[in-house]
Coordinates of C-alpha atoms in Angstrom, one line a residue:
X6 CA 4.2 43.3 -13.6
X7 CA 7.5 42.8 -11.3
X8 CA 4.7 42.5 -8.4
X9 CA 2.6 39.4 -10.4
X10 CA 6.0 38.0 -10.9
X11 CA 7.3 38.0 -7.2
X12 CA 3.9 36.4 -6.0
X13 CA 4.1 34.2 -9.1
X14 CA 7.8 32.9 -7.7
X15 CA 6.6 32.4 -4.3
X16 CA 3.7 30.4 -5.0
X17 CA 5.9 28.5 -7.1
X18 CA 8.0 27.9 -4.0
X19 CA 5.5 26.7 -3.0
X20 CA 4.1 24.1 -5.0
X21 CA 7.2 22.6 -5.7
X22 CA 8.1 22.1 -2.8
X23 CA 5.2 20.5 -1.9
X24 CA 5.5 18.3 -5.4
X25 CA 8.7 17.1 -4.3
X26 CA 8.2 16.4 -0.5
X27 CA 4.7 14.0 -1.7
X28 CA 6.9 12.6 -4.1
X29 CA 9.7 11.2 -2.3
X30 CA 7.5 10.2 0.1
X31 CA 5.6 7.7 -2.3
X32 CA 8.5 6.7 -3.5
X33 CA 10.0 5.7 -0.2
X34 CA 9.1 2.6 -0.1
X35 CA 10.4 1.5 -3.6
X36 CA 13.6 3.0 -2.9
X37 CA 13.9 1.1 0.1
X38 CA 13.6 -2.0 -1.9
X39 CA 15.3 -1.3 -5.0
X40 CA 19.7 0.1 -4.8
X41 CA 19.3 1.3 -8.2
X42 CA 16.4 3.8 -7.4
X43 CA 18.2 4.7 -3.9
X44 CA 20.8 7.3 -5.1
X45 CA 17.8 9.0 -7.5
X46 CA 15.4 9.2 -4.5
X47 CA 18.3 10.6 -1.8
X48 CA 18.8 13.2 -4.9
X49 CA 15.2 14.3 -4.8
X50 CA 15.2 14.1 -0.9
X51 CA 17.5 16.3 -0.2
X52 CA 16.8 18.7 -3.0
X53 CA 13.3 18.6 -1.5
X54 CA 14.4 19.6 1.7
X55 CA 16.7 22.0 0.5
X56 CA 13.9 24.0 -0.9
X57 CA 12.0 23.4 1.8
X58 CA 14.2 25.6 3.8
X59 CA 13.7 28.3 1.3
X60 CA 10.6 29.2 1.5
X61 CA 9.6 32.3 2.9
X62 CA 7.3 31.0 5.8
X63 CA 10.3 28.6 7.2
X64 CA 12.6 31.9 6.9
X65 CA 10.4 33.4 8.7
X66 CA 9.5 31.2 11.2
X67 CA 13.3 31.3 12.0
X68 CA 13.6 34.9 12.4
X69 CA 10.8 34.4 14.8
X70 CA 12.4 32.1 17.0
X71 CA 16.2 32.4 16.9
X72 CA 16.3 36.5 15.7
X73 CA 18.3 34.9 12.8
X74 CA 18.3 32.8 9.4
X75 CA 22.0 32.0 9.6
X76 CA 21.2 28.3 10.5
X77 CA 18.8 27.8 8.1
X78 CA 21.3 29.0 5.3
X79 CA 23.8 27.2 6.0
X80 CA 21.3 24.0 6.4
X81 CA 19.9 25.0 3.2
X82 CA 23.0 25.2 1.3
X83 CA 24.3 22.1 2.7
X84 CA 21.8 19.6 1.9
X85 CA 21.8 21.4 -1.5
X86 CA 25.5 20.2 -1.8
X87 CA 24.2 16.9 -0.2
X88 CA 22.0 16.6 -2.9
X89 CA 24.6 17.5 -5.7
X90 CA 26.7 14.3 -4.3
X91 CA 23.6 12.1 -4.4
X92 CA 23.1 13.6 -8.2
X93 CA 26.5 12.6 -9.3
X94 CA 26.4 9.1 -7.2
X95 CA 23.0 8.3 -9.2
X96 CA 24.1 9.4 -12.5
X97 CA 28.0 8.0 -12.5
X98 CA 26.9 4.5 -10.5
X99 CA 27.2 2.1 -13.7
X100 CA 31.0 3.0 -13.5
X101 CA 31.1 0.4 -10.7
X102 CA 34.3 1.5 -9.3
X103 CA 35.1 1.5 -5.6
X104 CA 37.5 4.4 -6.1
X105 CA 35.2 6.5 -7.7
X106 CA 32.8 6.5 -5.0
X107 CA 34.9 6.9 -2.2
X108 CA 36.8 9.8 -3.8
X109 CA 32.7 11.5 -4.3
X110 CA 32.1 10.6 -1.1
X111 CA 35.2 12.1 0.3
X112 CA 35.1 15.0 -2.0
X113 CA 31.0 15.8 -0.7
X114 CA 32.5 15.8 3.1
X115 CA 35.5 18.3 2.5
X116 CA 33.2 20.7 0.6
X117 CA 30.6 20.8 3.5
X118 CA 33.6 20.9 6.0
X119 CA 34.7 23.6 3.9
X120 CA 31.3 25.3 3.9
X121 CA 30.6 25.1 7.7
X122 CA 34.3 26.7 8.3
X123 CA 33.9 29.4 6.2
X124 CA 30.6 30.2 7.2
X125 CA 31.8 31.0 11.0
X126 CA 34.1 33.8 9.5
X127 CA 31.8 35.3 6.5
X128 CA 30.2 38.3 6.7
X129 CA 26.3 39.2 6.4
X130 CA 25.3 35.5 6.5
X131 CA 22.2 36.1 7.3
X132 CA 20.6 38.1 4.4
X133 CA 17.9 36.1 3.4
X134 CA 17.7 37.3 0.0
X135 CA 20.7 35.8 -0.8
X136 CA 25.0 37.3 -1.4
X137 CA 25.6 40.6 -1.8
X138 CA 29.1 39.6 -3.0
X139 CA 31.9 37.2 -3.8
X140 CA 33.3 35.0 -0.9
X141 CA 35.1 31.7 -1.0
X142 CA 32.3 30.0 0.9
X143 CA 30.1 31.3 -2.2
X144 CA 32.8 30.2 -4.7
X145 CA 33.0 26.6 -3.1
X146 CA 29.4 26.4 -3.2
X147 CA 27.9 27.5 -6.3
X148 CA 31.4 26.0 -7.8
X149 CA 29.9 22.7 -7.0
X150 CA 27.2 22.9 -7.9
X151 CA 27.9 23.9 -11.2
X152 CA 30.2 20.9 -11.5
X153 CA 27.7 18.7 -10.7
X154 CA 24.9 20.0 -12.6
X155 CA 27.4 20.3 -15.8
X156 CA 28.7 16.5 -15.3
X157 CA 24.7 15.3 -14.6
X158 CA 23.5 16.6 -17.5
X159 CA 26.0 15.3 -19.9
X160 CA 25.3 12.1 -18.7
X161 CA 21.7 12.0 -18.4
X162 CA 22.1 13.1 -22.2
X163 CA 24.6 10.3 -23.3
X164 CA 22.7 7.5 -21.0
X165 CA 19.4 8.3 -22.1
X166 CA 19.9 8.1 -25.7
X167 CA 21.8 4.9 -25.1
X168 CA 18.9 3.3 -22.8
X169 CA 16.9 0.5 -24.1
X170 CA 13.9 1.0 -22.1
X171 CA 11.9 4.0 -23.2
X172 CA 10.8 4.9 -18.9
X173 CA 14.1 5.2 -18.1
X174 CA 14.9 7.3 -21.2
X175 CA 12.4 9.6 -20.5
X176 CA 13.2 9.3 -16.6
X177 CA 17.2 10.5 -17.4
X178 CA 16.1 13.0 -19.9
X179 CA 13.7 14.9 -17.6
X180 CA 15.9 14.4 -14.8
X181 CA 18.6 16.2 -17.1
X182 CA 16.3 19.4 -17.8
X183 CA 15.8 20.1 -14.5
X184 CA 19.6 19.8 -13.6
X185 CA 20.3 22.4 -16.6
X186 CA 17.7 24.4 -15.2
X187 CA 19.4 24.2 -11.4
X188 CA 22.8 24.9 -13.5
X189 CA 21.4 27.8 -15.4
X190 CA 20.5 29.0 -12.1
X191 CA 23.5 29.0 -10.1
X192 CA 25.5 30.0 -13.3
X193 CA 23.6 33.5 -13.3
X194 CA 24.0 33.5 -9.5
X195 CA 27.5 33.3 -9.7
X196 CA 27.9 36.0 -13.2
X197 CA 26.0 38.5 -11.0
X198 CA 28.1 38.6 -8.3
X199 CA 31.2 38.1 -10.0
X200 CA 29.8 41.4 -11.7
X201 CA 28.7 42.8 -8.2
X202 CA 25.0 43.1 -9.2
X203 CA 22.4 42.0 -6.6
X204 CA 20.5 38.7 -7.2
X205 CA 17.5 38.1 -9.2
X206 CA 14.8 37.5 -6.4
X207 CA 12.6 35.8 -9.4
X208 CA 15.5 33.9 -10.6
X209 CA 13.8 30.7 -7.9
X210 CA 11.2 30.0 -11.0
X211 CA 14.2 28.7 -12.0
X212 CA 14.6 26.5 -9.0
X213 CA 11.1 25.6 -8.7
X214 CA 10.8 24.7 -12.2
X215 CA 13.6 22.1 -11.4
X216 CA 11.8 21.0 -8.3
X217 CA 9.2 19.9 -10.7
X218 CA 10.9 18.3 -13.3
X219 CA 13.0 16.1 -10.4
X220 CA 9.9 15.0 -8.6
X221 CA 8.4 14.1 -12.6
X222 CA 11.5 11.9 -13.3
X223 CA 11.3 10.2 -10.1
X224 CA 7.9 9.8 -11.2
X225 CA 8.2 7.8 -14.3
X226 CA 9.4 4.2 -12.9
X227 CA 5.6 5.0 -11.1
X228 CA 3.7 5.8 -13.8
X229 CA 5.2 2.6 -16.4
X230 CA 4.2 0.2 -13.0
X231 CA 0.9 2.2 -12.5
X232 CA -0.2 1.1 -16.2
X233 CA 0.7 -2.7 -15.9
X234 CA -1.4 -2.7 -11.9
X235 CA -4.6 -3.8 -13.5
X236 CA -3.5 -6.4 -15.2
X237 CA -0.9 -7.5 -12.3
X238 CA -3.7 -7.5 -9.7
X239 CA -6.2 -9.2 -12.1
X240 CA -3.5 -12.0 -12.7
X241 CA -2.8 -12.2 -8.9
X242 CA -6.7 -12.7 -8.6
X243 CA -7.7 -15.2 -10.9
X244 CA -4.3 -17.4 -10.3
X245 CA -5.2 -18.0 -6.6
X246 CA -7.6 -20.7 -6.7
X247 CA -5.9 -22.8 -8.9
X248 CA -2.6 -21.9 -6.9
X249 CA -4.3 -22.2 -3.5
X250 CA -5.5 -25.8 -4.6
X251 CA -2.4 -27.4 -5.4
X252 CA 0.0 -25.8 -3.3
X253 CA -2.7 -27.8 -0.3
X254 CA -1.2 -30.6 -2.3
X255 CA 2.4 -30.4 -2.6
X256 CA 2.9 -27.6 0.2
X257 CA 6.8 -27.8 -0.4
X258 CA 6.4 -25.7 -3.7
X259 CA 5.2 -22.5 -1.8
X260 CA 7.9 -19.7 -0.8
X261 CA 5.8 -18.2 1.8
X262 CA 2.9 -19.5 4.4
X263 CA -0.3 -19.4 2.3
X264 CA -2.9 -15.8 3.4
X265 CA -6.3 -15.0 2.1
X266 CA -6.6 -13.9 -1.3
X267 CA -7.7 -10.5 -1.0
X268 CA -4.3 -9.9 1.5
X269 CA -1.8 -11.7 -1.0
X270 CA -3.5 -9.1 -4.0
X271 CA -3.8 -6.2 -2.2
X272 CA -0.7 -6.2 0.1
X273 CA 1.8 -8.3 -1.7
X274 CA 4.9 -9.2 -0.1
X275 CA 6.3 -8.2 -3.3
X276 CA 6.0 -5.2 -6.1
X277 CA 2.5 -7.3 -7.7
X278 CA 5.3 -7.9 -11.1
X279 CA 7.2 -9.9 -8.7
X280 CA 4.3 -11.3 -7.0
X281 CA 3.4 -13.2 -10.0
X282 CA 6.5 -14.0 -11.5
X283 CA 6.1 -15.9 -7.9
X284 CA 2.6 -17.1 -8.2
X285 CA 4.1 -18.6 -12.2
X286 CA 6.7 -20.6 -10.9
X287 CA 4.9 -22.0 -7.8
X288 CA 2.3 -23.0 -10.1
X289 CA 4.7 -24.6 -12.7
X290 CA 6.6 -26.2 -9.7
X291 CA 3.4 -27.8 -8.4
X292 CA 1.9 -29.3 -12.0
X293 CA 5.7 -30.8 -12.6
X294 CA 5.8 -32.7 -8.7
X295 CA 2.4 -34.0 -10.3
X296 CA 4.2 -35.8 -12.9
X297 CA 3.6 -39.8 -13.0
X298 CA -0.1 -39.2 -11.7
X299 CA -1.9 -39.5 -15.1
X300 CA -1.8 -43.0 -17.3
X301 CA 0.3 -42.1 -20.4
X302 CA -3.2 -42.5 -22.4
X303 CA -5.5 -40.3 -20.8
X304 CA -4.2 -36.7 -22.1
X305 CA -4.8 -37.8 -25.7
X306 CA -8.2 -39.4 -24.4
X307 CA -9.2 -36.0 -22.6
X308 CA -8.1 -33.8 -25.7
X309 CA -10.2 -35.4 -28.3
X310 CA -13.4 -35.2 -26.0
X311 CA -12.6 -31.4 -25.1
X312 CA -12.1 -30.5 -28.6
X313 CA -15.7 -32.6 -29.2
X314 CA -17.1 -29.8 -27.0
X315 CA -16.0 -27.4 -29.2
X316 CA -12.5 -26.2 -27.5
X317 CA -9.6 -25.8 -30.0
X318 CA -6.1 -24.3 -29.7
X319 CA -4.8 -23.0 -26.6
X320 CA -8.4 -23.5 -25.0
X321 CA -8.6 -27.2 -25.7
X322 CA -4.8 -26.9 -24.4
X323 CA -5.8 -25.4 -20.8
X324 CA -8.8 -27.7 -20.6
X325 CA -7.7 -30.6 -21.4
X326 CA -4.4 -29.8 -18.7
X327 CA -7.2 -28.6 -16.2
X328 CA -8.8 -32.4 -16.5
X329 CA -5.4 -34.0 -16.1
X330 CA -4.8 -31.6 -12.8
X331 CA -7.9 -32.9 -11.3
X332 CA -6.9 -36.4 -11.9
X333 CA -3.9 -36.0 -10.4
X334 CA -4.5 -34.0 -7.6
X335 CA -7.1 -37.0 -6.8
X336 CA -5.0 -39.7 -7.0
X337 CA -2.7 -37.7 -5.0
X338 CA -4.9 -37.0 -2.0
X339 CA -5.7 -40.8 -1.8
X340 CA -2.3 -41.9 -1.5
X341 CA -1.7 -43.6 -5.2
X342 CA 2.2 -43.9 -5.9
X343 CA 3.2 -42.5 -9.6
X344 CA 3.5 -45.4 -11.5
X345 CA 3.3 -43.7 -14.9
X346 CA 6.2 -42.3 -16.8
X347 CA 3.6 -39.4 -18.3
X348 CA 4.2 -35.4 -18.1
X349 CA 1.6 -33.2 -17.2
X350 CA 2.5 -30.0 -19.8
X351 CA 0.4 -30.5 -22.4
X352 CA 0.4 -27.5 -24.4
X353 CA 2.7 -26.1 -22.3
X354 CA 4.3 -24.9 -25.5
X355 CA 5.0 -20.8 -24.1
X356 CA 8.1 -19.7 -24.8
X357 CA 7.8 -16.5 -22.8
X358 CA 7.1 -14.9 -19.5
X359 CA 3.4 -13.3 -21.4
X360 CA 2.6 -16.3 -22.9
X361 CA 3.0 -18.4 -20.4
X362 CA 1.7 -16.3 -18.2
X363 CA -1.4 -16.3 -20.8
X364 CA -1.7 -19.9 -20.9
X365 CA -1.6 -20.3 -17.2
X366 CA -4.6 -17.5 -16.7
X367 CA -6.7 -20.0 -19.3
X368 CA -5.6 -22.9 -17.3
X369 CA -7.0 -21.2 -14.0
X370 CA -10.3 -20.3 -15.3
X371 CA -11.1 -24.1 -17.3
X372 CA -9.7 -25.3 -13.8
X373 CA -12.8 -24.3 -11.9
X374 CA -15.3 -25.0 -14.4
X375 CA -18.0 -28.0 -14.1
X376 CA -16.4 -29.4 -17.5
X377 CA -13.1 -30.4 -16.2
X378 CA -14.2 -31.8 -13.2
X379 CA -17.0 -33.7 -15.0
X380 CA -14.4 -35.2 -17.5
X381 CA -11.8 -35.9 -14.8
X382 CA -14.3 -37.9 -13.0
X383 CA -15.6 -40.1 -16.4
X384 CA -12.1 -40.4 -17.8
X385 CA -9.8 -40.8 -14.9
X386 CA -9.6 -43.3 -12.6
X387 CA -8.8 -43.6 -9.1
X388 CA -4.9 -44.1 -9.4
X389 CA -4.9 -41.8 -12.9
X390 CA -6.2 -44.3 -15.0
X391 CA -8.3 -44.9 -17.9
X392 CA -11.9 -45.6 -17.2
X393 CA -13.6 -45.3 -20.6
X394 CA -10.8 -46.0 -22.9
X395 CA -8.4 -48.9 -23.2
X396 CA -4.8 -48.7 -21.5
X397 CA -3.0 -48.9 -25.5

């Protein structure tokens, strides 16, 4: 039983490890991008490599070369209290005060100044299964990292039930667990030699367990944007033909140089929910520089023969704005001035990011059909007139 449980602690080492090192290295880039993930993913990373440097095959690898596992102790236990610092940083940074986080920061430096000092003058530093007894190098570490843990986990708990979004609930709350679990850990660490008993070898499940729960939580933010990618990348797809046509005609609107449509969907410059939040407002940008185009006559003209064809609601809406885009985007390419006072948002009536974003998807698909151009070209004229209807 003790023998299943050794190999069950190692392989779980193992695994966790692993979890965490793939982990912060997909979320790499996001961090990069986004501050507010940055002190959550430098918690992970150094957590990650802190166990890296405890698995057996790295300890022995060590032994192998140097004779020794002092260096890799002491580089273990320092990125652990690395990562303790990056725990409190991401947990405490809505406080927003300066002095806070220079006092953490200067607190983090003293205790690994602290560690590296007393680990030139303590003895048996190189037992790799861990202290045999109390030392103020142990005391200053697993001290920390109890006050760490203890301070992350009440806030995870008091943030997370006071977090409106539900991902970052759950992120907090998960990311809370597997601090108590690290807590619980050094806690019993600490109780055992305090009582001078030996440590538990299979006391890393503990550990490892942690490992998982930190790489899950870093995870979430992930899994919420991993849902919405169809939909994001469908949007980005079916918005770039009528994007593509009138940027060609008022170029100014655009942010960045115009690329194929398979490069701006499947390498956005942006995260894809940015992308077309981007792709929106260029669009709404171009239709309002189209304004004065169109004779004040012709939407009410175009509407009553969409909604002869059948279209009602929001559908006769983006047809009958698809016709008046083709009208105007004609008598823009041959040079007409805009000698109407007309606007071209009809039934534009959205009153939020979805819907508009809704509207603007129907928009691009009547756009390209044969209808809209068909009726553009009977109802409007060269300079946006009215060719089969009187001007009143």
């Amino acid at each position: 039983m003790g023998a299943d449980l050794a190999h069950t602690a190692t392989v779980a080492q193992y695994v966790s490890a692993a979890a965490m090192g793939a982990v912060v290295l997909l979320r790499a880039p996001a961090a990069a991008r986004s501050p507010a993930q940055r002190g959550l993913w430098l918690a992970v990373a150094t957590a990650a490599v802190a166990m890296a440097l405890q698995l057996p095959v790295v300890i022995r690898a060590a032994l192998d070369l140097t004779g020794s596992v002092h260096e890799v102790g002491l580089a273990r236990n320092l990125f652990g209290v690395l990562s303790a610092g990056c725990v409190l940083y991401f947990v405490t940074a809505a406080a927003q005060h300066r002095w806070w986080r220079w006092g953490l920061v200067t607190s983090v430096a003293l205790v690994v100044l602290a560690l590296v000092l007393l680990d030139q003058v303590r003895e048996q530093h190189d037992n790799p299964g861990g202290p045999s007894s109390l030392s103020a190098y142990w005391a200053i570490l697993m001290g920390s990292h109890i006050v760490a843990n203890t301070v992350c986990v009440h806030v995870c708990l008091w943030q997370g039930c006071r977090a409106s979004a539900p991902s970052l609930r759950l992120s907090l709350w998960i990311f809370g667990a597997g601090t108590a679990l690290v807590g619980i850990y050094w806690c019993v660490a600490l109780g055992r030699l305090i009582i001078g008993e030996p440590p538990l070898r299979n006391l890393s499940l503990l550990m490892s367990l942690h490992g998982f729960l930190r790489a899950a939580a870093l995870l979430v933010p992930l899994w919420g944007s991993m849902r919405s990618q169809p939909s994001q990348i469908r949007t980005l797809w079916v918005l770039w033909p009528l994007w593509r046509t009138l940027v060609q005609a008022v170029p100014h609107v655009a942010l960045h140089r115009r690329r194929s449509r398979i490069v701006e969907v499947v390498w956005p410059r942006a995260p894809r929910r940015l992308a077309v939040y981007r792709r929106m407002i260029e669009i709404r940008d171009a239709i309002l520089s189209l304004h004065g185009y169109v004779h004040p006559a012709l939407p009410g003209a175009v509407k009553s023969r969409v909604e002869q064809l059948g279209l009602h609601g929001r559908s006769a809406d983006a047809m009958t704005l698809a016709c008046l885009l083709h009208v105007a985007l004609r008598a823009r390419r041959t040079g007409a001035a805009k000698d109407f006072d007309a606007s071209l948002s009809h039934g534009w009536d959205s009153v939020n990011i979805s819907g508009e974003e809704s509207f603007l998807l129907e928009l691009a698909r009547a756009f390209r059909t044969p209808v809209a151009r068909s009726l553009a070209g009977q109802l409007g004229g060269r300079t946006g007139g009215l060719t089969e209807v009187g001007d009143g």
